Coordinates of C-alpha atoms in Angstrom, one line a residue:
Chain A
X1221 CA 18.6 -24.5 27.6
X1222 CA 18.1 -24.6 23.9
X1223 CA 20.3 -22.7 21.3
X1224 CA 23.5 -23.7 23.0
X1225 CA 24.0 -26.8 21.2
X1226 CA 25.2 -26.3 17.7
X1227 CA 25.4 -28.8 14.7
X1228 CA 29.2 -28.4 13.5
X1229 CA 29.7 -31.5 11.1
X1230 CA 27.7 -33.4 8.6
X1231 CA 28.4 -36.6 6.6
X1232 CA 26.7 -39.6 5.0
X1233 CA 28.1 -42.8 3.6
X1234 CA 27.5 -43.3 -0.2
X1235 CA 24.1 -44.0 -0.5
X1236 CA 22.6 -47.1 -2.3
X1237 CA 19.7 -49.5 -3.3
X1238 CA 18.9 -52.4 -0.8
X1239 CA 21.4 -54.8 -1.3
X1240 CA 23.9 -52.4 -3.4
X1241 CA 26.3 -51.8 -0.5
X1242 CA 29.5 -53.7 -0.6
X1243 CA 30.2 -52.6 2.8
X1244 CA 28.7 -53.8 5.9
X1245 CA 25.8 -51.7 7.5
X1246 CA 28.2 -51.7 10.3
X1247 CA 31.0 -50.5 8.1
X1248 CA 28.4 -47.3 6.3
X1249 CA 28.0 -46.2 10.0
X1250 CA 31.6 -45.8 10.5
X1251 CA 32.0 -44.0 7.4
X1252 CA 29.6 -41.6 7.8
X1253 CA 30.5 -40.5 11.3
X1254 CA 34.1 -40.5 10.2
X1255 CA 32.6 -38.0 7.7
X1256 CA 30.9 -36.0 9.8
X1257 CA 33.9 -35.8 12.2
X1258 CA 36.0 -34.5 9.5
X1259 CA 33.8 -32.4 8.1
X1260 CA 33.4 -30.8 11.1
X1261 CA 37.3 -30.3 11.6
X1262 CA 37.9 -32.7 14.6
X1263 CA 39.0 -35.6 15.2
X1264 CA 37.9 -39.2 16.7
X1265 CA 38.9 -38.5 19.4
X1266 CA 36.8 -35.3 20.3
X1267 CA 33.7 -37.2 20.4
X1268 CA 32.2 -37.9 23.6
X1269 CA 29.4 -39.3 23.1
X1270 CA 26.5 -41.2 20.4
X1271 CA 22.9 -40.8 19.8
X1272 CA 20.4 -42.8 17.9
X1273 CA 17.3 -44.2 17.4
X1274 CA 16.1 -47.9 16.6
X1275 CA 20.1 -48.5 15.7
X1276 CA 21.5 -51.8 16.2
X1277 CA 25.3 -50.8 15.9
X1278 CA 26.1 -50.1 19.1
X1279 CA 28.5 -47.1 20.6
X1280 CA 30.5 -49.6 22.8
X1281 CA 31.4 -51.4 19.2
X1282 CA 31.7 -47.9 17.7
X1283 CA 33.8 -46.6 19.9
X1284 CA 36.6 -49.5 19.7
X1285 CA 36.7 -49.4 16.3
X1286 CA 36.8 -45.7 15.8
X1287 CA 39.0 -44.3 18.6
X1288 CA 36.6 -42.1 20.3
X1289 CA 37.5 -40.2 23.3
X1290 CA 36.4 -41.4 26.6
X1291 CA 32.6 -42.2 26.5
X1292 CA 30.4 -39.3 28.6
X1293 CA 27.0 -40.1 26.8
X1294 CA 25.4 -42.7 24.9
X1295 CA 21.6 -42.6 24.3
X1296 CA 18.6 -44.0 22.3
X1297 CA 15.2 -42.7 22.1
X1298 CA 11.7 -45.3 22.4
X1299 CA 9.4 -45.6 19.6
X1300 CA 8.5 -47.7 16.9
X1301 CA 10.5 -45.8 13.7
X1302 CA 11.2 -42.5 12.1
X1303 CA 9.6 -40.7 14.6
X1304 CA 12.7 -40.8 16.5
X1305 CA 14.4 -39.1 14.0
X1306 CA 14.8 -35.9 15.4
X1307 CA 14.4 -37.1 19.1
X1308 CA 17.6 -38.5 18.3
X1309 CA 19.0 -34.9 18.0
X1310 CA 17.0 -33.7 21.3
X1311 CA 19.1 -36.0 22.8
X1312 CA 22.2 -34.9 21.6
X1313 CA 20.6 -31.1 22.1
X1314 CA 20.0 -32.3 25.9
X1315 CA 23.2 -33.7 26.5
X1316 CA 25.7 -31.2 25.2
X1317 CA 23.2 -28.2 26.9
X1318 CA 23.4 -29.8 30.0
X1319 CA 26.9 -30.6 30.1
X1320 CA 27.0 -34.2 30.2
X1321 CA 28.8 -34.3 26.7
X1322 CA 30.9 -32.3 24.4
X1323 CA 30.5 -33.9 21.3
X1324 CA 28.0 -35.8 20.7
X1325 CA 27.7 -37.8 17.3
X1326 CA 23.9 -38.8 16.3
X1327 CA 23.5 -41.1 13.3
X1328 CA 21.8 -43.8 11.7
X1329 CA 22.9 -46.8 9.9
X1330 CA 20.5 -48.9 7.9
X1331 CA 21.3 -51.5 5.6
X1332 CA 17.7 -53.4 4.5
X1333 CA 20.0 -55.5 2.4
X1334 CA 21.6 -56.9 4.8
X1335 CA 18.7 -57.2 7.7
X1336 CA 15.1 -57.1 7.8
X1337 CA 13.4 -55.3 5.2
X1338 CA 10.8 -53.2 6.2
X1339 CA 8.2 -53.3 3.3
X1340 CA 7.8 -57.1 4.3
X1341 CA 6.9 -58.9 7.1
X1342 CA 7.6 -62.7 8.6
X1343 CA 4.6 -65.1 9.1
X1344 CA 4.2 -66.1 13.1
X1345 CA 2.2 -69.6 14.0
X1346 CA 1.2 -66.8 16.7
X1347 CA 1.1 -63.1 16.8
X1348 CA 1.1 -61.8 20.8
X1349 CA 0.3 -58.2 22.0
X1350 CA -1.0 -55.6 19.9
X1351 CA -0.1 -57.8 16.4
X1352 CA -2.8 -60.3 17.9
X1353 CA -5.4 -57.8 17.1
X1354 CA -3.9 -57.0 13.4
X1355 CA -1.6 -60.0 12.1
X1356 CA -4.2 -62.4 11.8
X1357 CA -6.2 -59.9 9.6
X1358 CA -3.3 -59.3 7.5
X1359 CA -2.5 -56.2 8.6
X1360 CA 1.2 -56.2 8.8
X1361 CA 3.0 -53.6 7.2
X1362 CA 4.2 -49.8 8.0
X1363 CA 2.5 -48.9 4.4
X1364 CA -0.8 -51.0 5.3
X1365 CA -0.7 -49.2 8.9
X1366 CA -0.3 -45.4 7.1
X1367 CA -2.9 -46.4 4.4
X1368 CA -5.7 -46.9 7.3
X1369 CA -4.8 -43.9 8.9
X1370 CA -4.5 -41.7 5.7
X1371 CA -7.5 -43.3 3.8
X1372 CA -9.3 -41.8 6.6
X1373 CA -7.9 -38.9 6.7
X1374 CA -8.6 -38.3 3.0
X1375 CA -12.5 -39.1 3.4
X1376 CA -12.7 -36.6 6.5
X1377 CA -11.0 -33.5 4.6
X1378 CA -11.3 -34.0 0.8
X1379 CA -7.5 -34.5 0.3
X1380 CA -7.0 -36.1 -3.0
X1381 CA -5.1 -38.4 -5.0
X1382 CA -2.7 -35.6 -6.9
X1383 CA -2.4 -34.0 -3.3
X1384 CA -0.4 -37.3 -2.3
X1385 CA 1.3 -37.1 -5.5
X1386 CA 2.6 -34.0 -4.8
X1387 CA 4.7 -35.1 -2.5
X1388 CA 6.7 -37.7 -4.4
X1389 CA 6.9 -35.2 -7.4
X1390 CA 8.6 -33.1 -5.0
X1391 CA 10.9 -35.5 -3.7
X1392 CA 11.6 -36.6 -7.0
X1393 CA 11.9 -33.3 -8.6
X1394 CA 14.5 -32.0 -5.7
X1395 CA 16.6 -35.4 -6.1
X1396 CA 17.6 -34.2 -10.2
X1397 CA 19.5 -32.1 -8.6
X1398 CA 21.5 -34.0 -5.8
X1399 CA 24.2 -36.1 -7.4
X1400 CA 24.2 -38.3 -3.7
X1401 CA 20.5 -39.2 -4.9
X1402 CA 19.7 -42.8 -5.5
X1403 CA 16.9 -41.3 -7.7
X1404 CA 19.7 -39.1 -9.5
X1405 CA 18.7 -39.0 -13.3
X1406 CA 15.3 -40.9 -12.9
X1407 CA 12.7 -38.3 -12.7
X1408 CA 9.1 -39.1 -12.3
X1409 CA 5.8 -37.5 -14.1
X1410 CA 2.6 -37.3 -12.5
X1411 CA 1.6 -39.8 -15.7
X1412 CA 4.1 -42.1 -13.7
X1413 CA 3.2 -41.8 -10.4
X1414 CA -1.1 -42.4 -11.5
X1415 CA 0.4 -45.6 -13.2
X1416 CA 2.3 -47.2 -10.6
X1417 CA 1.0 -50.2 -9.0
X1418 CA -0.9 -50.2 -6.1
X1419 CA 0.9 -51.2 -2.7
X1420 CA -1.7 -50.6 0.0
X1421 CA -4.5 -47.9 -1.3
X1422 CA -4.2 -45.3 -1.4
X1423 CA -0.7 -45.8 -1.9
X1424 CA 0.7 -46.6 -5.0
X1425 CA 4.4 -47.6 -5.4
X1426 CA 5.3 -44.1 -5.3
X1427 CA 4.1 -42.8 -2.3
X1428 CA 5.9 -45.4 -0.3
X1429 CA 9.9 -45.2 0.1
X1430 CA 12.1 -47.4 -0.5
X1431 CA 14.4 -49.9 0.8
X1432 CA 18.1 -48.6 1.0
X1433 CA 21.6 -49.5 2.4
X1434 CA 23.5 -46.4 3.5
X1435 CA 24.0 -44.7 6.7
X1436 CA 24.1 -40.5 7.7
X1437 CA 25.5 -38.1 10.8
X1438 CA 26.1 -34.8 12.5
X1439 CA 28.2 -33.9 15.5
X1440 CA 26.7 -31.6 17.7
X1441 CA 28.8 -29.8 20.4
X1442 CA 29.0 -26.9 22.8
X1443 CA 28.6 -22.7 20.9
X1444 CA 32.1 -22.6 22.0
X1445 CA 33.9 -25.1 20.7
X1446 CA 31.7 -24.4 17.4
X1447 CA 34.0 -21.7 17.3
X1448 CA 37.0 -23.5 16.5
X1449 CA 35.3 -25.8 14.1
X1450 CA 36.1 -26.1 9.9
X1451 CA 32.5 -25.0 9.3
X1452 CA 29.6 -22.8 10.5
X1453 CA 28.0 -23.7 13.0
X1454 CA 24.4 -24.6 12.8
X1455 CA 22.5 -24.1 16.4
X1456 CA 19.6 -25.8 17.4
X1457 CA 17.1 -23.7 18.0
X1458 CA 14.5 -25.7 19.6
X1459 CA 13.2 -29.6 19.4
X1460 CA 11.1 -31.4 20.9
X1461 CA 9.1 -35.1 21.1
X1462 CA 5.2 -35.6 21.8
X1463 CA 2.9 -38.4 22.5
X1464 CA -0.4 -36.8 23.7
X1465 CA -2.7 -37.6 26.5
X1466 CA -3.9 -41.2 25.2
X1467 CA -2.2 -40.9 21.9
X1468 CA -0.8 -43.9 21.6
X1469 CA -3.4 -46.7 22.0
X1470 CA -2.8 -49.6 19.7
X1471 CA -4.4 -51.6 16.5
X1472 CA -5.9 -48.0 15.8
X1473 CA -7.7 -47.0 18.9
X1474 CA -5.7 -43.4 19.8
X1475 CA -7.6 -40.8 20.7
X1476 CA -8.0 -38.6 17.7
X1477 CA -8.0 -40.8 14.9
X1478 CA -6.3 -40.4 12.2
X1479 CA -3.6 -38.3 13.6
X1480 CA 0.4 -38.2 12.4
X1481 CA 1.3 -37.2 15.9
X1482 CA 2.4 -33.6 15.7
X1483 CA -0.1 -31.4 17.1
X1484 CA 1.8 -31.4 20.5
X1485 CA 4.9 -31.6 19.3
X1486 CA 3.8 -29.0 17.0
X1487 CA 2.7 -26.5 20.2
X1488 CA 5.9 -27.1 22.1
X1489 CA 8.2 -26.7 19.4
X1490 CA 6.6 -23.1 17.8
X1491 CA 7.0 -22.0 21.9
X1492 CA 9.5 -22.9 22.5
X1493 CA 11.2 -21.7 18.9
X1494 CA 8.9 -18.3 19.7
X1495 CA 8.5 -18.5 16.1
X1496 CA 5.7 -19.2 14.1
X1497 CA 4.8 -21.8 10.6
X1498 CA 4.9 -19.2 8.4
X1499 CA 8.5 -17.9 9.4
X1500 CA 10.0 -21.5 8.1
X1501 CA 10.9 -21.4 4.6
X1502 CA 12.3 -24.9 4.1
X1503 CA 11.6 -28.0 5.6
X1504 CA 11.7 -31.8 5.6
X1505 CA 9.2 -34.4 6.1
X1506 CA 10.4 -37.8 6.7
X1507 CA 8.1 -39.6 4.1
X1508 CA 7.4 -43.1 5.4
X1509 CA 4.2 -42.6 2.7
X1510 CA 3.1 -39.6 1.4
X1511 CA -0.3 -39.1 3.3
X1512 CA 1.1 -38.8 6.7
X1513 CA 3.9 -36.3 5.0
X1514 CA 0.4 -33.9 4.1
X1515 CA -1.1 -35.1 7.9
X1516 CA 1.8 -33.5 9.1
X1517 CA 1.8 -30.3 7.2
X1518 CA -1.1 -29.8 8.9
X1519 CA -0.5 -30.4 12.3
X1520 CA 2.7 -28.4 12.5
X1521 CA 0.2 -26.0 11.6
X1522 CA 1.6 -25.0 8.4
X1523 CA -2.1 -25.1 6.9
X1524 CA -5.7 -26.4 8.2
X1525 CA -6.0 -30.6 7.0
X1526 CA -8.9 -28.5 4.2
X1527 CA -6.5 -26.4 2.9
X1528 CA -3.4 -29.0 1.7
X1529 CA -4.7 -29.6 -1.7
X1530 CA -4.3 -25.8 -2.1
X1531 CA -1.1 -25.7 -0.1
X1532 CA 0.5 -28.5 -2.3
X1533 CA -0.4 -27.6 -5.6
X1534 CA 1.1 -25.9 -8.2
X1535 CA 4.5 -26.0 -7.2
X1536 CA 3.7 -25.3 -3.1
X1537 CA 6.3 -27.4 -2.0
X1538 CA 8.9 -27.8 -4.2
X1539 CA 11.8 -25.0 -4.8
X1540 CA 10.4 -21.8 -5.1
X1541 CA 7.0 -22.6 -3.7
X1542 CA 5.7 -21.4 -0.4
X1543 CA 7.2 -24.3 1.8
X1544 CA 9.6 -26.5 -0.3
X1545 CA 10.2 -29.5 1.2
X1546 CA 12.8 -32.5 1.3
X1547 CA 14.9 -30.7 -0.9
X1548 CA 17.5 -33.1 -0.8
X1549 CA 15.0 -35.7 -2.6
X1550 CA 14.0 -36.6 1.0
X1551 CA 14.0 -40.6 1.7
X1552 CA 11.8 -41.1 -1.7
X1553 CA 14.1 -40.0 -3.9
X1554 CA 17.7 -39.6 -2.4
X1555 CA 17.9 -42.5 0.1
X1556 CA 15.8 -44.2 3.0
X1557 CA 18.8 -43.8 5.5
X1558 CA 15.4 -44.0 8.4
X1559 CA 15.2 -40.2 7.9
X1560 CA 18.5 -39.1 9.1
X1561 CA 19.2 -37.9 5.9
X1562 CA 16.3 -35.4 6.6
X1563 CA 18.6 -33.5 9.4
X1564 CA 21.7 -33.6 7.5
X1565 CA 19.7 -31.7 4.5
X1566 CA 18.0 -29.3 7.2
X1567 CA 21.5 -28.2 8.4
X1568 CA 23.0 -27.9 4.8
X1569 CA 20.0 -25.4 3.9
X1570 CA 21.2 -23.4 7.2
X1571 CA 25.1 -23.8 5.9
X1572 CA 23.5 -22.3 2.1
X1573 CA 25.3 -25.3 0.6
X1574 CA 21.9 -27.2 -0.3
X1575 CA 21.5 -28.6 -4.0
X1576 CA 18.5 -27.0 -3.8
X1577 CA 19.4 -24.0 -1.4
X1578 CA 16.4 -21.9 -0.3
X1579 CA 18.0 -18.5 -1.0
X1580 CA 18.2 -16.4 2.4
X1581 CA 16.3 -18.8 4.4
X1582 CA 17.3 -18.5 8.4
X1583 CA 15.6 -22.2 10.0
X1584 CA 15.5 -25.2 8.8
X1585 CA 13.0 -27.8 9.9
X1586 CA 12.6 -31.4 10.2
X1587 CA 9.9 -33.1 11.2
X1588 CA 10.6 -36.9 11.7
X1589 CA 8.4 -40.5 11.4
X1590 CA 4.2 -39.4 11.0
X1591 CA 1.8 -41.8 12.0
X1592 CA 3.7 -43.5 14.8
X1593 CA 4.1 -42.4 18.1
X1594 CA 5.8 -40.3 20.0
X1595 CA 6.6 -37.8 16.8
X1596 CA 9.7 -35.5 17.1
X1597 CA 10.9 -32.3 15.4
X1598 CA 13.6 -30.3 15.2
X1599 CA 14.7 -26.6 14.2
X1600 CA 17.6 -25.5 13.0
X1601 CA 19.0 -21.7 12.9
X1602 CA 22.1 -19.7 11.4
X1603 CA 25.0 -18.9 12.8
X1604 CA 24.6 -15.7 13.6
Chain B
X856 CA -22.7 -66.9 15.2
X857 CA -19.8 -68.9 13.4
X858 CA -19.6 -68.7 9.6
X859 CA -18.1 -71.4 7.4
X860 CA -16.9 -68.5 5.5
X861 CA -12.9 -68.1 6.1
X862 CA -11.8 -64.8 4.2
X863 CA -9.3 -63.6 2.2
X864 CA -6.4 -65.4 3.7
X865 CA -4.6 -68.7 3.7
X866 CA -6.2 -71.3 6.1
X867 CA -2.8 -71.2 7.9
X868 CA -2.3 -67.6 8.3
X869 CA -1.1 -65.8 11.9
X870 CA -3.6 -66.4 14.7
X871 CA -3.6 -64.4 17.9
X872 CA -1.8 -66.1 20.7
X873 CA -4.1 -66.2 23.6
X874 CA -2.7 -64.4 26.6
X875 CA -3.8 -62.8 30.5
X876 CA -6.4 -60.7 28.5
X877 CA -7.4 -61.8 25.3
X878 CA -8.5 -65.4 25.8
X879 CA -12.4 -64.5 26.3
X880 CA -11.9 -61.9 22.8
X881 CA -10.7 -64.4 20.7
X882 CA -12.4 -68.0 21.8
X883 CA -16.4 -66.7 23.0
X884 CA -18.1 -66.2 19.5
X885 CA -18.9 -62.9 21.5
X886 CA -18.2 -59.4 20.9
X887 CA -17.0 -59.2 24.9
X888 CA -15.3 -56.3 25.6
X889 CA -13.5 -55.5 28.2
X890 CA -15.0 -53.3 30.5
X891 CA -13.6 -52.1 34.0
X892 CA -15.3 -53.2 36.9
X893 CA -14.4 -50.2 39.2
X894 CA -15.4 -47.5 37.1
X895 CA -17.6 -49.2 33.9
X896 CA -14.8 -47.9 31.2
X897 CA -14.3 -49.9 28.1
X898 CA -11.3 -50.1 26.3
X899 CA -10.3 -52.6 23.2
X900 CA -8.0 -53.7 22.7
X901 CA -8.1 -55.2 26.0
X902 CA -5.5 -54.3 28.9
X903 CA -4.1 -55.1 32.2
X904 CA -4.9 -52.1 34.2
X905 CA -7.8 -49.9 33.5
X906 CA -6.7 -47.0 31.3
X907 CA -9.2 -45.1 33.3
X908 CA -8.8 -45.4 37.0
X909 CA -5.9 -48.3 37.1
X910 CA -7.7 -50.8 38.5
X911 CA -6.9 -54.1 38.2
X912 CA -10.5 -55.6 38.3
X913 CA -11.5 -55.6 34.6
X914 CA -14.3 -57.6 33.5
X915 CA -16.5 -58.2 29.7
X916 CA -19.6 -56.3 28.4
X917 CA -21.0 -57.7 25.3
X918 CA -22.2 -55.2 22.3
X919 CA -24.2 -55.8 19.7
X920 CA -22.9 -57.3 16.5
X921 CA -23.0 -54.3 14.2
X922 CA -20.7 -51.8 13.0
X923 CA -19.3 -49.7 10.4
X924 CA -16.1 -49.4 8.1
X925 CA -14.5 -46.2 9.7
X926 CA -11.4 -46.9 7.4
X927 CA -9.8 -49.4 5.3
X928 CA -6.8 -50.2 2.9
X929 CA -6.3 -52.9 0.1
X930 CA -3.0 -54.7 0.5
X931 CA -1.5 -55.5 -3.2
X932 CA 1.4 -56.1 -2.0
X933 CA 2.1 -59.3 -0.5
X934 CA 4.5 -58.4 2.7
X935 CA 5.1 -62.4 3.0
X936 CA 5.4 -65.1 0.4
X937 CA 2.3 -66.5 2.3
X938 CA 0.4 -64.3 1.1
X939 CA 0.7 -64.0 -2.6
X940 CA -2.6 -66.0 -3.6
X941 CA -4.3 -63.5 -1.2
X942 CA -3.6 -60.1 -2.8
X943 CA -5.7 -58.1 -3.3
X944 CA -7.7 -58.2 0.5
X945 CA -9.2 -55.5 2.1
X946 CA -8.1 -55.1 5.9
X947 CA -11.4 -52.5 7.8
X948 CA -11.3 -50.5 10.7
X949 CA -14.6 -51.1 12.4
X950 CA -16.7 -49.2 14.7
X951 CA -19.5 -50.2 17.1
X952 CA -23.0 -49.1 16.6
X953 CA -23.3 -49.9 20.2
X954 CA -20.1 -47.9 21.3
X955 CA -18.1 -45.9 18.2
X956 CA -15.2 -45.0 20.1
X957 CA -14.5 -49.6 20.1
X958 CA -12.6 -49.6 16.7
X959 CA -11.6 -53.1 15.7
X960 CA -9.2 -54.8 12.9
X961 CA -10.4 -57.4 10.9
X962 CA -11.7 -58.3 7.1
X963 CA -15.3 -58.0 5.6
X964 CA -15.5 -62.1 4.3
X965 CA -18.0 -62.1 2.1
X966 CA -17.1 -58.5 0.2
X967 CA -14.5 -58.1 -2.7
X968 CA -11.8 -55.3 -2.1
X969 CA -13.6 -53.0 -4.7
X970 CA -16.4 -53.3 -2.6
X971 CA -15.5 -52.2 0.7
X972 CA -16.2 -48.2 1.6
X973 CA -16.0 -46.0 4.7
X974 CA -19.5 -45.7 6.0
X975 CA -19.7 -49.5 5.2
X976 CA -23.0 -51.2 7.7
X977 CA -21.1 -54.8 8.7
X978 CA -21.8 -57.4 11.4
X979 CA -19.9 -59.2 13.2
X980 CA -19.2 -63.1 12.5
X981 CA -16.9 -65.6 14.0
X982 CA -14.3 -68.1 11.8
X983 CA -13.2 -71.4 13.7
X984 CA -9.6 -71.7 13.3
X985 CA -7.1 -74.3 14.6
X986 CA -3.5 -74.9 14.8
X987 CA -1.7 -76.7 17.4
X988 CA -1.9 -74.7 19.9
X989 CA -5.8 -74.9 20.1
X990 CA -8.7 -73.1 18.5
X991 CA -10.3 -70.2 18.6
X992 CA -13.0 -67.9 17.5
X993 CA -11.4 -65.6 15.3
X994 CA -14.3 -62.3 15.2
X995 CA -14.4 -61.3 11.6
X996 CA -17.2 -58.9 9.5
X997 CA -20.0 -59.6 6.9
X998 CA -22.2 -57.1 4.9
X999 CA -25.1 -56.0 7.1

């Protein structure tokens, strides 16, 4: 069933610092999918359905307020985060290829101003479930959570400090040139990142993103009404969502760790793509923190865990290297929008209309939330 | 063994609420874990159903106090207001000599962040801890 949904319109709201956004987060997620609706050439009401992940503005408010079509499909994936990020596009993928839907708008709205911010947490009298294993220790945080796993991780392969740096150079490095950047004009130095305070070792301030208002979309829809659409279609070539055999035990008791999640979805994804790592020439990594962006690498199977000092330095990932990644600035550098952002830059590398366009390259991957369970991915192709 | 020792956080900090399968974890100054009664699995933390072979039976085993610091992070940043005195802490993964595959959360009491390494020996300790709700015996790690 996959490759017969195609990605026909992008759009993202103006993108800002927590607590920079006049509008409502409510307000950003009508924005952008009015974006992306336009962008793609249709209107309101074309779209059929909504997808999402973790999103609290809901398509029955949507909906009214934008003038949608009649309803056919509205869907959310389960999971703690990001990792839904590119579930949230399965879904989509699923209900257009199956017929359900026509056009199906996925997005994310997140305004940390205006709600919870994640970098901090609330203090309970009483912390049930899981949290009554890790609360009372002061374990409390995503960052804390991605530091036990990737401190870890480092120990077990020799992955060093400048290897995590990589990344946010990366991010940071790609974002100079992506005017919708909040990190537009501020790049960072590896001098910089070393500096930085600590947040939860090994990550310093750096290697953790940030808190942002702004909120991002695509429309998917059917190969043929792509057709009639303003821009070239982008297919989905294959995506797919993992939580292996006893992968998900809590307060750090999987089997397998530390693990990002991704080696299953990692095997169904390169089947059912039938291609392989090494025929992807641009990707992006939703960094939560940097160590689980490198985790990642690895499990996708772009290189063995022993092998990503080598594979990030010098240039490895950034434009021109053998994989760049988050070209867009990714959520360090352009904006934490939960990710999405990460899909809409995948599909403008496929549309060649990146700010830091991968000259000739023909997929485009994302690979959503590391570190929390179940991971997702998705591939993107050309029009062909 | 209880230790007058609290840690690195504020004497009113979260405590675990006691629930259907947690009560004899946090309030028995033991390291009881759970342990099916079926098929002998053990699983922490500790679970309704037997992850193994689903019964519904599940009863304790109790390990040996010591273990070692599989991972760890230092929080400097203080994720509640609470907490700002605290920063820096250190926050271990443990593993059982007895059983590696039990890996539990918790803080080594008497060690300063700088001195808390993977392959760490620790043993286990208990802090007393109140609120009104009740007490309990909140398992916690010293240097071994």
């Amino acid at each position: 069933m996959e490759g017969r949904a195609v990605v026909v319109g992008v759009g993202e709201s103006p993108y800002y610092k927590r607590g920079g956004a006049s509008e409502s987060e409510f307000q950003l997620a009508c924005i952008a999918i009015r974006n992306a609706v336009a962008d793609a050439g249709l209107t309101m009401a074309d779209v059929d359905g909504f997808a999402s992940y973790m999103d609290r503005n809901e398509p029955v408010r949507l909906s009214n307020a934008l003038g949608t079509g009649d309803l056919h499909f509205t869907g959310q994936t389960f999971g703690g985060g990001g990792n839904g990020t590119a579930a949230a596009v399965a879904l989509a993928d699923m209900a257009v290829s199956a017929g359900y839907a026509e056009c199906v708008v996925v997005f994310r709205s997140l305004a940390q101003g205006q709600f919870h911010r994640y970098g901090q947490a609330g203090k309970s009298r009483r912390a049930g479930g899981s949290a009554a294993y890790t609360a009372p220790y002061g374990m409390l945080s995503a960052a804390q959570i991605c530091a036990m796993q990737t401190m870890r991780w480092m120990h077990d392969h020799g992955v060093t400090q400048d290897s995590l740096a990589e990344v946010a150079l990366a991010c940071f490095a790609h974002a100079q040139h992506n005017p919708r950047a909040v990190r537009y004009g501020s790049p960072l130095t590896r001098e910089e990142y070393h500096a930085s305070r600590w947040i939860a070792e090994p990550f310093h301030l750096y290697d953790c993103c940030p808190e942002n208002d702004g909120a991002a979309a695509i429309v998917v829809t059917t190969a043929e009404r792509a057709r009639d659409c303003a821009q070239p279609g982008v297919p989905i070539v294959a995506a797919a969502q993992g939580l292996a055999h006893r992968g998900g035990g809590a307060a750090f008791t999987e089997d397998g760790f530390p693990t990002a999640h991704y080696d299953l979805v990692a095997r169904q994804l390169w089947n059912r793509a039938g291609v392989k790592p090494a025929d992807v020439p641009v990707a992006q990594f939703y960094e939560n923190f940097t160590g689980p962006v490198l985790m990642a690498i690895a499990e996708m199977g772009f290189c063995e865990p022993g092998e990503i000092n080598d594979f990030v330095a010098n240039g490895g990932i950034q434009l021109g290297g053998r994989l760049p990644i988050n070209t867009s600035g990714g959520n360090l550098a352009e904006a934490y929008i939960h990710g999405f952002g990460c899909v809409v830059e995948a599909v403008r590398q496929m549309r060649g209309t990146s700010t830091c366009q991968v000259e000739g390259a023909d997929l485009s991957l994302v690979v959503a939330g590391p570190g929390f369970a179940p991971g997702s991915a998705v591939l993107f192709g050309r029009d062909s | 063994m209880t230790t007058t020792e609290t840690g690195p956080l504020p004497d009113d900090w979260t405590l675990p609420r006691l629930g259907r399968v947690n009560t004899e974890w946090f309030t028995s100054g033991k390291l009881l874990v759970q342990t099916c009664n079926a098929c002998g699995t053990r699983q922490h933390p500790p679970e309704e159903i037997c992850h193994q072979c689903g019964s519904m039976d599940l009863g304790h085993t109790e390990l040996g106090p010591n273990g070692t610091v599989h991972s760890y992070t230092v929080a400097h940043y203080a994720v509640n207001r609470a907490l700002a005195d605290a920063v820096p802490y250190a926050v271990v993964l443990v593993t059982l000599d007895d059983d590696p595959s039990i890996r539990i959360i918790g803080n080594v009491i008497d060690a300063d962040p700088g001195e808390v390494h993977i392959g760490m020996p620790v043993r286990a300790t208990w802090v007393e801890r109140s609120d009104e709700n009740g007490t309990v015996l909140l398992p916690q790690w010293v240097r071994a």
